[in-house]
Coordinates of N, CA and C in Angstrom, one line a residue:
Chain A
E90 N 120.8 83.2 123.8 CA 122.0 83.4 123.0 C 121.9 82.7 121.6
T91 N 122.1 83.5 120.6 CA 121.9 83.0 119.2 C 123.2 82.4 118.7
G92 N 124.4 82.8 119.3 CA 125.7 82.3 118.7 C 126.2 83.3 117.7
V93 N 125.4 84.4 117.4 CA 125.9 85.5 116.5 C 126.5 86.5 117.3
T94 N 127.8 86.9 117.0 CA 128.5 87.9 117.8 C 128.8 89.1 116.9
Q95 N 128.9 90.3 117.5 CA 129.2 91.5 116.8 C 130.2 92.3 117.6
S96 N 131.0 93.0 116.8 CA 132.0 93.9 117.5 C 132.2 95.1 116.6
P97 N 132.5 96.3 117.3 CA 132.4 96.5 118.7 C 131.0 96.6 119.2
T98 N 130.8 96.8 120.5 CA 129.5 97.0 121.1 C 129.0 98.4 120.9
H99 N 129.9 99.3 121.1 CA 129.6 100.7 120.9 C 130.8 101.4 120.1
L100 N 130.4 102.5 119.4 CA 131.4 103.1 118.6 C 131.0 104.6 118.5
I101 N 131.9 105.5 118.6 CA 131.7 106.9 118.4 C 132.6 107.4 117.3
K102 N 132.0 108.0 116.3 CA 132.8 108.6 115.2 C 132.3 110.0 114.9
T103 N 133.1 110.7 114.1 CA 132.7 112.0 113.6 C 132.4 112.0 112.2
R104 N 131.6 113.0 111.8 CA 131.2 113.1 110.4 C 132.4 113.0 109.4
G105 N 132.2 112.3 108.3 CA 133.2 112.1 107.3 C 134.2 111.0 107.5
Q106 N 134.2 110.4 108.7 CA 135.0 109.3 109.0 C 134.5 108.0 108.4
Q107 N 135.2 107.0 108.5 CA 134.8 105.6 108.0 C 134.8 104.7 109.2
V108 N 133.9 103.7 109.1 CA 133.8 102.7 110.1 C 133.6 101.3 109.6
T109 N 134.1 100.3 110.3 CA 134.0 98.9 110.0 C 133.4 98.2 111.2
L110 N 132.3 97.5 110.9 CA 131.6 96.7 111.9 C 131.8 95.2 111.5
R111 N 131.9 94.4 112.6 CA 132.1 93.0 112.3 C 131.1 92.0 112.9
C112 N 130.9 90.9 112.2 CA 129.9 90.0 112.6 C 130.4 88.5 112.4
S113 N 130.2 87.7 113.4 CA 130.5 86.3 113.2 C 129.1 85.5 113.3
S114 N 128.9 84.7 112.3 CA 127.6 84.0 112.1 C 127.5 82.8 113.0
Q115 N 126.3 82.4 113.2 CA 126.1 81.2 114.0 C 126.6 79.9 113.2
S116 N 127.2 79.0 114.0 CA 127.7 77.8 113.4 C 126.7 77.1 112.5
G117 N 127.1 76.7 111.3 CA 126.2 76.1 110.4 C 125.5 77.0 109.4
H118 N 125.6 78.3 109.7 CA 124.9 79.3 108.9 C 125.8 79.9 107.8
N119 N 125.4 80.0 106.6 CA 126.2 80.5 105.5 C 125.8 81.8 104.9
T120 N 124.8 82.4 105.5 CA 124.3 83.7 105.0 C 124.2 84.7 106.1
V121 N 124.7 85.9 105.8 CA 124.7 87.0 106.8 C 123.9 88.2 106.2
S122 N 123.0 88.8 107.0 CA 122.3 90.0 106.6 C 122.6 91.1 107.6
W123 N 122.6 92.3 107.1 CA 122.8 93.5 107.9 C 121.6 94.4 107.9
Y124 N 121.3 94.9 109.1 CA 120.1 95.8 109.2 C 120.6 97.1 110.0
Q125 N 119.9 98.2 109.7 CA 120.1 99.4 110.4 C 118.8 99.7 111.2
Q126 N 119.0 100.0 112.4 CA 117.8 100.4 113.2 C 118.0 101.7 113.9
A127 N 117.3 102.7 113.4 CA 117.3 104.0 114.0 C 116.4 104.0 115.3
L128 N 116.7 104.9 116.1 CA 116.0 105.0 117.4 C 114.5 105.0 117.2
G129 N 113.7 104.1 117.9 CA 112.3 104.1 117.8 C 111.7 103.5 116.5
Q130 N 112.5 103.0 115.7 CA 112.1 102.4 114.4 C 112.4 100.9 114.4
G131 N 111.8 100.3 113.4 CA 112.1 98.9 113.1 C 113.3 98.8 112.3
P132 N 114.0 97.7 112.3 CA 115.2 97.5 111.5 C 114.9 97.6 110.0
Q133 N 115.9 98.1 109.3 CA 115.8 98.2 107.8 C 116.9 97.5 107.2
F134 N 116.6 96.7 106.2 CA 117.6 95.8 105.5 C 118.6 96.6 104.7
I135 N 119.9 96.3 105.0 CA 120.9 97.0 104.2 C 121.4 96.2 103.1
F136 N 121.9 94.9 103.4 CA 122.2 94.0 102.3 C 122.4 92.6 103.0
Q137 N 122.6 91.6 102.1 CA 122.8 90.3 102.5 C 124.0 89.7 101.7
Y138 N 124.8 88.8 102.4 CA 125.9 88.1 101.8 C 125.7 86.6 101.9
Y139 N 125.9 86.0 100.7 CA 125.8 84.5 100.7 C 127.0 84.0 99.8
R140 N 127.8 83.1 100.3 CA 128.9 82.6 99.6 C 129.8 83.7 99.1
E141 N 130.0 84.7 100.0 CA 131.0 85.8 99.8 C 130.6 86.8 98.7
E142 N 129.3 86.7 98.3 CA 128.8 87.7 97.3 C 127.6 88.3 97.8
E143 N 127.4 89.6 97.4 CA 126.2 90.3 97.8 C 125.0 89.6 97.2
N144 N 123.9 89.4 98.0 CA 122.8 88.6 97.5 C 121.5 89.4 97.9
G145 N 121.5 90.7 97.4 CA 120.3 91.5 97.7 C 120.7 92.7 98.5
R146 N 120.1 93.9 98.2 CA 120.5 95.1 98.8 C 119.3 96.0 99.0
G147 N 119.2 96.6 100.1 CA 118.1 97.5 100.4 C 118.4 98.9 99.8
N148 N 117.6 99.9 100.3 CA 117.7 101.3 99.8 C 118.8 102.1 100.5
F149 N 120.0 101.6 100.4 CA 121.1 102.3 101.0 C 122.2 102.7 100.0
P150 N 122.8 103.9 100.2 CA 123.8 104.4 99.2 C 125.0 103.5 99.1
P151 N 125.8 103.6 98.0 CA 127.0 102.8 97.8 C 128.1 103.0 98.9
R152 N 128.0 104.1 99.7 CA 129.0 104.2 100.8 C 128.8 103.2 101.9
F153 N 127.7 102.4 101.8 CA 127.5 101.3 102.7 C 128.0 100.0 101.8
S154 N 129.0 99.4 102.3 CA 129.5 98.2 101.6 C 129.8 97.1 102.5
G155 N 130.0 95.9 102.0 CA 130.2 94.8 102.9 C 131.2 93.8 102.3
L156 N 131.5 92.8 103.2 CA 132.3 91.7 102.8 C 131.8 90.4 103.5
Q157 N 132.0 89.3 102.9 CA 131.8 88.0 103.6 C 133.1 87.2 103.4
F158 N 133.5 86.6 104.4 CA 134.8 85.8 104.4 C 134.4 84.3 104.2
P159 N 135.4 83.5 103.9 CA 135.2 82.0 103.7 C 134.6 81.3 104.9
N160 N 134.9 81.9 106.1 CA 134.3 81.3 107.3 C 132.9 81.8 107.6
Y161 N 132.3 82.6 106.6 CA 131.0 83.2 106.7 C 130.9 84.4 107.6
S162 N 131.9 84.8 108.3 CA 131.8 86.0 109.0 C 131.8 87.2 108.0
S163 N 131.4 88.4 108.5 CA 131.1 89.5 107.6 C 131.5 90.8 108.2
E164 N 131.7 91.8 107.3 CA 132.0 93.1 107.7 C 131.0 94.1 107.0
L165 N 130.7 95.1 107.8 CA 129.9 96.2 107.2 C 130.8 97.5 107.2
N166 N 131.0 98.1 106.1 CA 131.8 99.3 106.0 C 130.9 100.5 105.6
V167 N 131.1 101.6 106.3 CA 130.4 102.8 106.0 C 131.4 103.9 105.8
N168 N 131.4 104.5 104.6 CA 132.3 105.6 104.4 C 131.6 107.0 104.5
A169 N 132.4 108.0 104.7 CA 131.9 109.4 104.7 C 130.7 109.4 105.6
L170 N 130.9 109.1 106.9 CA 129.8 109.0 107.8 C 129.0 110.3 107.9
E171 N 127.7 110.2 108.0 CA 126.7 111.3 108.2 C 126.1 111.2 109.6
L172 N 125.5 112.3 110.1 CA 124.9 112.2 111.4 C 123.7 111.2 111.4
D173 N 123.0 111.1 110.3 CA 121.9 110.2 110.2 C 122.3 108.7 110.2
D174 N 123.6 108.4 110.1 CA 124.0 107.0 110.2 C 124.1 106.6 111.7
S175 N 123.8 107.4 112.6 CA 123.8 107.0 114.0 C 122.6 106.1 114.2
A176 N 122.9 104.9 114.6 CA 121.9 103.8 114.7 C 122.5 102.6 115.4
L177 N 121.6 101.6 115.6 CA 122.0 100.3 116.0 C 122.1 99.4 114.8
Y178 N 123.3 98.9 114.5 CA 123.5 98.0 113.4 C 123.5 96.5 113.8
L179 N 122.6 95.8 113.2 CA 122.3 94.5 113.5 C 122.7 93.5 112.4
C180 N 123.4 92.5 112.8 CA 123.8 91.4 111.9 C 122.9 90.2 112.2
A181 N 122.5 89.5 111.2 CA 121.7 88.3 111.3 C 122.2 87.2 110.5
S182 N 122.3 86.0 111.0 CA 122.8 84.9 110.2 C 121.6 83.9 110.0
S183 N 121.8 83.2 108.9 CA 120.7 82.2 108.5 C 121.3 81.1 107.6
Q184 N 120.6 80.0 107.5 CA 121.0 78.9 106.6 C 120.1 79.0 105.4
N185 N 120.7 79.2 104.2 CA 119.9 79.4 103.0 C 118.8 78.4 102.8
T186 N 118.9 77.2 103.4 CA 117.9 76.2 103.2 C 116.7 76.5 104.0
H187 N 116.7 77.5 104.9 CA 115.6 77.8 105.7 C 115.3 79.3 105.5
P188 N 114.7 79.7 104.4 CA 114.5 81.1 104.1 C 113.7 81.8 105.1
G189 N 114.1 83.0 105.5 CA 113.4 83.8 106.4 C 113.8 83.7 107.8
E190 N 114.2 82.5 108.3 CA 114.5 82.4 109.7 C 115.9 82.9 110.0
Q191 N 116.0 84.1 110.6 CA 117.2 84.7 110.8 C 117.4 84.9 112.3
F192 N 118.7 84.8 112.7 CA 119.1 84.9 114.1 C 120.0 86.1 114.3
F193 N 119.7 87.0 115.2 CA 120.4 88.3 115.3 C 121.4 88.3 116.4
G194 N 122.5 89.1 116.1 CA 123.4 89.4 117.1 C 123.0 90.5 118.0
P195 N 123.8 90.9 119.0 CA 123.4 91.9 119.9 C 123.5 93.3 119.4
G196 N 124.1 93.5 118.2 CA 124.2 94.8 117.6 C 125.4 95.7 118.0
T197 N 125.7 96.6 117.1 CA 126.7 97.6 117.4 C 126.0 99.0 117.4
R198 N 126.1 99.7 118.5 CA 125.6 101.1 118.6 C 126.6 102.1 118.0
L199 N 126.3 102.7 116.9 CA 127.1 103.7 116.3 C 126.6 105.1 116.5
T200 N 127.4 105.9 117.0 CA 127.1 107.4 117.2 C 128.0 108.2 116.4
V201 N 127.4 109.0 115.5 CA 128.2 109.9 114.7 C 128.0 111.4 115.2
L202 N 129.1 112.0 115.5 CA 129.0 113.4 116.1 C 129.4 114.4 115.0
Chain B
S4 N 105.7 100.9 99.8 CA 106.5 100.2 100.9 C 105.9 98.9 101.2
Q5 N 106.7 97.9 101.5 CA 106.2 96.6 101.9 C 106.2 96.4 103.4
Q6 N 106.5 97.5 104.1 CA 106.7 97.4 105.5 C 105.4 97.0 106.2
G7 N 105.5 96.2 107.2 CA 104.3 95.8 108.0 C 104.1 96.9 109.1
E8 N 102.9 96.9 109.6 CA 102.6 97.8 110.7 C 102.0 97.1 111.9
E9 N 102.6 97.4 113.0 CA 102.1 96.9 114.3 C 101.1 97.8 114.9
D10 N 100.2 97.2 115.7 CA 99.1 97.9 116.3 C 98.8 97.2 117.6
P11 N 98.8 97.9 118.8 CA 99.0 99.3 118.9 C 100.5 99.6 118.9
Q12 N 100.9 100.9 118.9 CA 102.3 101.3 119.0 C 102.8 101.1 120.4
A13 N 102.0 101.2 121.4 CA 102.4 101.0 122.8 C 101.2 100.4 123.5
L14 N 101.6 99.5 124.5 CA 100.6 98.8 125.2 C 101.1 98.6 126.7
S15 N 100.3 99.0 127.6 CA 100.7 98.9 129.0 C 99.6 98.1 129.8
I16 N 100.0 97.0 130.4 CA 99.0 96.1 131.1 C 99.6 95.7 132.4
Q17 N 98.7 95.1 133.3 CA 99.2 94.6 134.6 C 99.7 93.2 134.4
E18 N 100.7 92.9 135.3 CA 101.2 91.6 135.3 C 100.1 90.5 135.5
G19 N 100.2 89.5 134.7 CA 99.2 88.4 134.8 C 98.1 88.5 133.7
E20 N 98.0 89.7 133.2 CA 97.0 89.9 132.1 C 97.6 89.4 130.8
N21 N 96.7 89.2 129.8 CA 97.1 88.8 128.4 C 97.4 90.1 127.6
A22 N 98.4 90.0 126.7 CA 98.7 91.1 125.8 C 98.5 90.6 124.4
T23 N 97.9 91.4 123.6 CA 97.7 91.1 122.2 C 98.2 92.2 121.3
M24 N 99.0 91.8 120.3 CA 99.6 92.8 119.4 C 99.2 92.3 118.0
N25 N 99.0 93.2 117.1 CA 98.6 92.9 115.7 C 99.6 93.5 114.7
C26 N 99.6 92.8 113.6 CA 100.5 93.2 112.5 C 99.8 93.1 111.2
S27 N 100.0 94.1 110.4 CA 99.4 94.0 109.0 C 100.5 94.2 108.0
Y28 N 100.4 93.6 106.9 CA 101.4 93.7 105.9 C 100.8 93.8 104.5
K29 N 101.6 94.1 103.5 CA 101.0 94.5 102.2 C 101.2 93.5 101.1
T30 N 102.2 92.7 101.1 CA 102.5 91.8 100.0 C 102.3 90.4 100.4
S31 N 102.2 89.5 99.4 CA 102.2 88.1 99.7 C 103.4 87.6 100.3
I32 N 103.3 86.7 101.2 CA 104.5 86.3 102.0 C 104.6 84.7 102.0
N33 N 105.8 84.3 102.3 CA 106.0 82.8 102.6 C 105.9 82.5 104.0
N34 N 106.4 83.5 104.9 CA 106.2 83.3 106.3 C 106.3 84.6 107.0
L35 N 105.9 84.6 108.3 CA 105.9 85.8 109.1 C 106.5 85.4 110.4
Q36 N 107.3 86.3 110.9 CA 108.0 86.0 112.2 C 107.8 87.1 113.2
W37 N 107.8 86.8 114.4 CA 107.8 87.7 115.5 C 109.1 87.7 116.3
Y38 N 109.6 88.9 116.6 CA 110.8 89.1 117.4 C 110.5 90.0 118.6
R39 N 111.3 89.8 119.6 CA 111.3 90.6 120.8 C 112.6 91.4 120.9
Q40 N 112.6 92.6 121.4 CA 113.8 93.4 121.5 C 113.7 94.1 122.9
N41 N 114.6 93.8 123.7 CA 114.8 94.5 125.0 C 115.6 95.8 124.7
S42 N 115.4 96.8 125.5 CA 115.8 98.1 125.2 C 117.2 98.2 124.6
G43 N 117.2 98.6 123.3 CA 118.5 98.9 122.6 C 119.4 97.7 122.4
R44 N 118.8 96.5 122.5 CA 119.6 95.3 122.3 C 119.2 94.5 121.1
G45 N 119.8 93.3 120.9 CA 119.5 92.6 119.7 C 118.1 92.0 119.7
L46 N 117.7 91.5 118.5 CA 116.4 90.9 118.4 C 116.4 89.4 118.8
V47 N 115.4 89.0 119.5 CA 115.3 87.6 119.9 C 114.1 87.0 119.1
H48 N 114.4 85.9 118.4 CA 113.4 85.3 117.5 C 112.4 84.5 118.4
L49 N 111.1 84.8 118.2 CA 110.1 84.2 119.1 C 109.4 83.1 118.4
I50 N 108.9 83.3 117.2 CA 108.2 82.3 116.5 C 108.1 82.6 115.0
L51 N 108.0 81.6 114.2 CA 107.8 81.8 112.7 C 106.6 81.0 112.3
I52 N 105.7 81.6 111.6 CA 104.5 81.0 111.1 C 104.5 81.0 109.6
R53 N 104.3 79.9 108.9 CA 104.3 79.9 107.5 C 103.0 80.2 106.9
S54 N 103.0 80.6 105.6 CA 101.8 81.1 105.0 C 100.6 80.1 104.9
N55 N 101.0 78.8 105.0 CA 99.9 77.7 105.0 C 99.5 77.3 106.4
E56 N 100.0 78.0 107.4 CA 99.6 77.8 108.8 C 98.6 78.9 109.3
R57 N 97.7 78.6 110.1 CA 96.8 79.6 110.6 C 97.1 79.9 112.1
E58 N 97.6 79.0 112.8 CA 97.9 79.3 114.2 C 99.1 78.4 114.7
K59 N 99.8 79.0 115.6 CA 101.0 78.4 116.1 C 101.2 78.8 117.6
H60 N 101.7 77.8 118.4 CA 101.8 78.0 119.8 C 103.3 77.8 120.2
S61 N 103.8 78.5 121.2 CA 105.1 78.3 121.7 C 105.1 78.8 123.2
G62 N 105.0 77.9 124.1 CA 104.9 78.3 125.5 C 103.7 79.2 125.8
R63 N 103.9 80.4 126.3 CA 102.8 81.4 126.5 C 102.5 82.2 125.3
L64 N 103.1 81.9 124.2 CA 102.9 82.7 122.9 C 101.9 81.9 122.0
R65 N 101.0 82.7 121.4 CA 100.1 82.2 120.4 C 100.1 83.2 119.3
V66 N 100.4 82.7 118.1 CA 100.4 83.5 116.9 C 99.4 83.0 115.9
T67 N 98.6 83.9 115.3 CA 97.7 83.6 114.3 C 98.1 84.3 113.0
L68 N 97.7 83.8 111.9 CA 98.0 84.4 110.6 C 96.7 84.3 109.7
D69 N 96.3 85.4 109.2 CA 95.2 85.4 108.2 C 95.7 86.0 106.9
T70 N 96.0 85.2 106.0 CA 96.6 85.6 104.7 C 95.6 86.4 103.9
S71 N 94.3 86.1 104.1 CA 93.3 86.8 103.3 C 93.2 88.3 103.7
K72 N 93.5 88.5 105.0 CA 93.4 89.9 105.5 C 94.8 90.5 105.6
K73 N 95.8 89.7 105.3 CA 97.2 90.1 105.4 C 97.5 90.6 106.8
S74 N 97.2 89.8 107.8 CA 97.4 90.2 109.2 C 97.8 89.1 110.1
S75 N 98.4 89.4 111.2 CA 98.8 88.4 112.1 C 98.6 89.0 113.5
S76 N 98.5 88.1 114.5 CA 98.4 88.6 115.9 C 99.3 87.8 116.8
L77 N 99.9 88.4 117.8 CA 100.7 87.7 118.8 C 100.0 87.9 120.1
L78 N 99.7 86.8 120.8 CA 99.1 86.8 122.1 C 100.1 86.3 123.1
I79 N 100.4 87.1 124.1 CA 101.2 86.6 125.2 C 100.3 86.4 126.4
T80 N 100.2 85.2 126.9 CA 99.3 85.0 128.1 C 100.0 85.1 129.4
A81 N 99.3 85.4 130.4 CA 99.8 85.4 131.8 C 101.1 86.2 131.8
S82 N 101.0 87.5 131.4 CA 102.2 88.3 131.2 C 103.1 88.4 132.5
R83 N 104.4 88.6 132.3 CA 105.3 88.8 133.4 C 106.1 90.1 133.2
A84 N 106.7 90.6 134.2 CA 107.5 91.8 134.1 C 108.6 91.7 133.1
A85 N 109.1 90.5 133.0 CA 110.2 90.2 132.0 C 109.8 90.3 130.6
D86 N 108.5 90.3 130.3 CA 108.0 90.4 129.0 C 108.0 91.9 128.5
T87 N 108.3 92.8 129.3 CA 108.5 94.2 128.9 C 109.5 94.3 127.9
A88 N 109.2 94.8 126.7 CA 110.1 94.9 125.6 C 109.3 95.4 124.4
S89 N 110.0 95.6 123.3 CA 109.4 95.9 122.0 C 109.2 94.7 121.2
Y90 N 108.1 94.6 120.5 CA 107.8 93.4 119.7 C 107.6 93.8 118.3
F91 N 108.3 93.0 117.4 CA 108.3 93.4 115.9 C 107.8 92.1 115.2
C92 N 107.0 92.4 114.1 CA 106.7 91.4 113.2 C 107.6 91.6 112.0
A93 N 107.9 90.6 111.3 CA 108.8 90.7 110.1 C 108.3 89.7 109.1
T94 N 108.2 90.2 107.8 CA 107.8 89.3 106.7 C 109.0 89.2 105.7
D95 N 109.0 88.0 105.1 CA 110.0 87.9 104.0 C 109.4 88.6 102.8
F96 N 110.3 89.0 101.9 CA 109.9 89.8 100.7 C 110.2 89.0 99.5
Q97 N 109.1 88.6 98.8 CA 109.3 87.9 97.5 C 110.2 86.6 97.7
G98 N 110.0 85.9 98.8 CA 110.7 84.7 99.0 C 112.2 84.9 99.3
A99 N 112.7 86.1 99.3 CA 114.1 86.3 99.6 C 114.3 86.3 101.1
Q100 N 115.5 86.2 101.6 CA 115.8 86.2 103.0 C 115.8 87.6 103.6
K101 N 115.5 88.6 102.8 CA 115.4 89.9 103.4 C 114.1 89.9 104.2
L102 N 114.2 90.5 105.4 CA 113.1 90.6 106.3 C 112.7 92.1 106.3
V103 N 111.4 92.3 106.3 CA 110.8 93.6 106.3 C 110.1 93.8 107.6
F104 N 110.5 94.7 108.4 CA 110.0 94.9 109.8 C 109.0 96.0 109.9
G105 N 108.0 95.9 110.8 CA 107.2 97.0 111.2 C 107.9 97.9 112.2
Q106 N 107.1 98.9 112.7 CA 107.7 99.8 113.6 C 107.7 99.3 115.0
G107 N 107.0 98.2 115.3 CA 107.0 97.6 116.6 C 105.9 98.1 117.6
T108 N 105.6 97.2 118.5 CA 104.8 97.5 119.6 C 105.6 97.5 120.9
R109 N 105.5 98.6 121.6 CA 106.3 98.7 122.9 C 105.3 98.3 124.0
L110 N 105.7 97.1 124.6 CA 104.9 96.5 125.6 C 105.5 96.8 127.0
T111 N 104.7 97.3 127.9 CA 105.1 97.5 129.3 C 104.2 96.7 130.2
I112 N 104.8 95.8 131.0 CA 104.1 95.0 132.0 C 104.3 95.7 133.4
N113 N 103.2 96.1 134.0 CA 103.3 96.8 135.3 C 103.1 95.8 136.4
P114 N 104.0 95.8 137.4 CA 103.9 94.8 138.5 C 102.7 95.1 139.4

C-alpha cells in the first residue's frame, strides 16, 4: 500500500460527457502526477501539479485539465469525452526533494461508450 | 520519442527459475525505476537506480544500469507464482519528475 488513494474505482461514461477523477496523495508528498494507461500499453504522462500549479504537461489536449488543492490532493477533469479516452487513469504522488521517485494509486478505470 | 523499450514483450518461465527483463532508453537520465503491475491495477514501485550506480539489489531483485549503452536489466531470482505481472521501466525526463514508461514485459510464472 502506497497511501495514495483514487476515486472512483470504475466509471462508465458516454461520448461527449465530462468526468472528474480524484486523488489523495501520500502523507508528506506535495506533488501529484497523472498518467493515462491504455490497454496493453505503458502509462503516459498527462500533467503534474506542484503547489497548486501545473508543473509540466504531456501531449494531451486542453480538454484534459486538473487542479491541486492546499492539502495536495488533486483532480483530473476530462471534457467532451471520446471513445479513445477509455483507459486506466493513474495518479502518483512524490516529494519534490526526491525527483523521479513516484508512488502510484490503484487507478480509476474509465470506460467511454 | 523518449520512451523506453522493454525486451522481451512477454516471458513465460517455470517457478523457481530466474527471469531477466531488459530496458533500453534514448535520452540521458538522472535515474531509472522499475515498477510491477498486476492485472489492471496500480503500479508498485520496485527499485530506483541512479545514473551514477551500476548495480542495485533488493531482496530477490537485481537491477543493473549501463548508461553508456542506455540500458538496464531487471533480474528476479527464484521466481514465484506471485511474481506473475507486467514489469515496466521508467526514466525521468530532463531531470523533471515526469516519468517516461516503456511498453512493459508481461511475465508469467508457471507452477
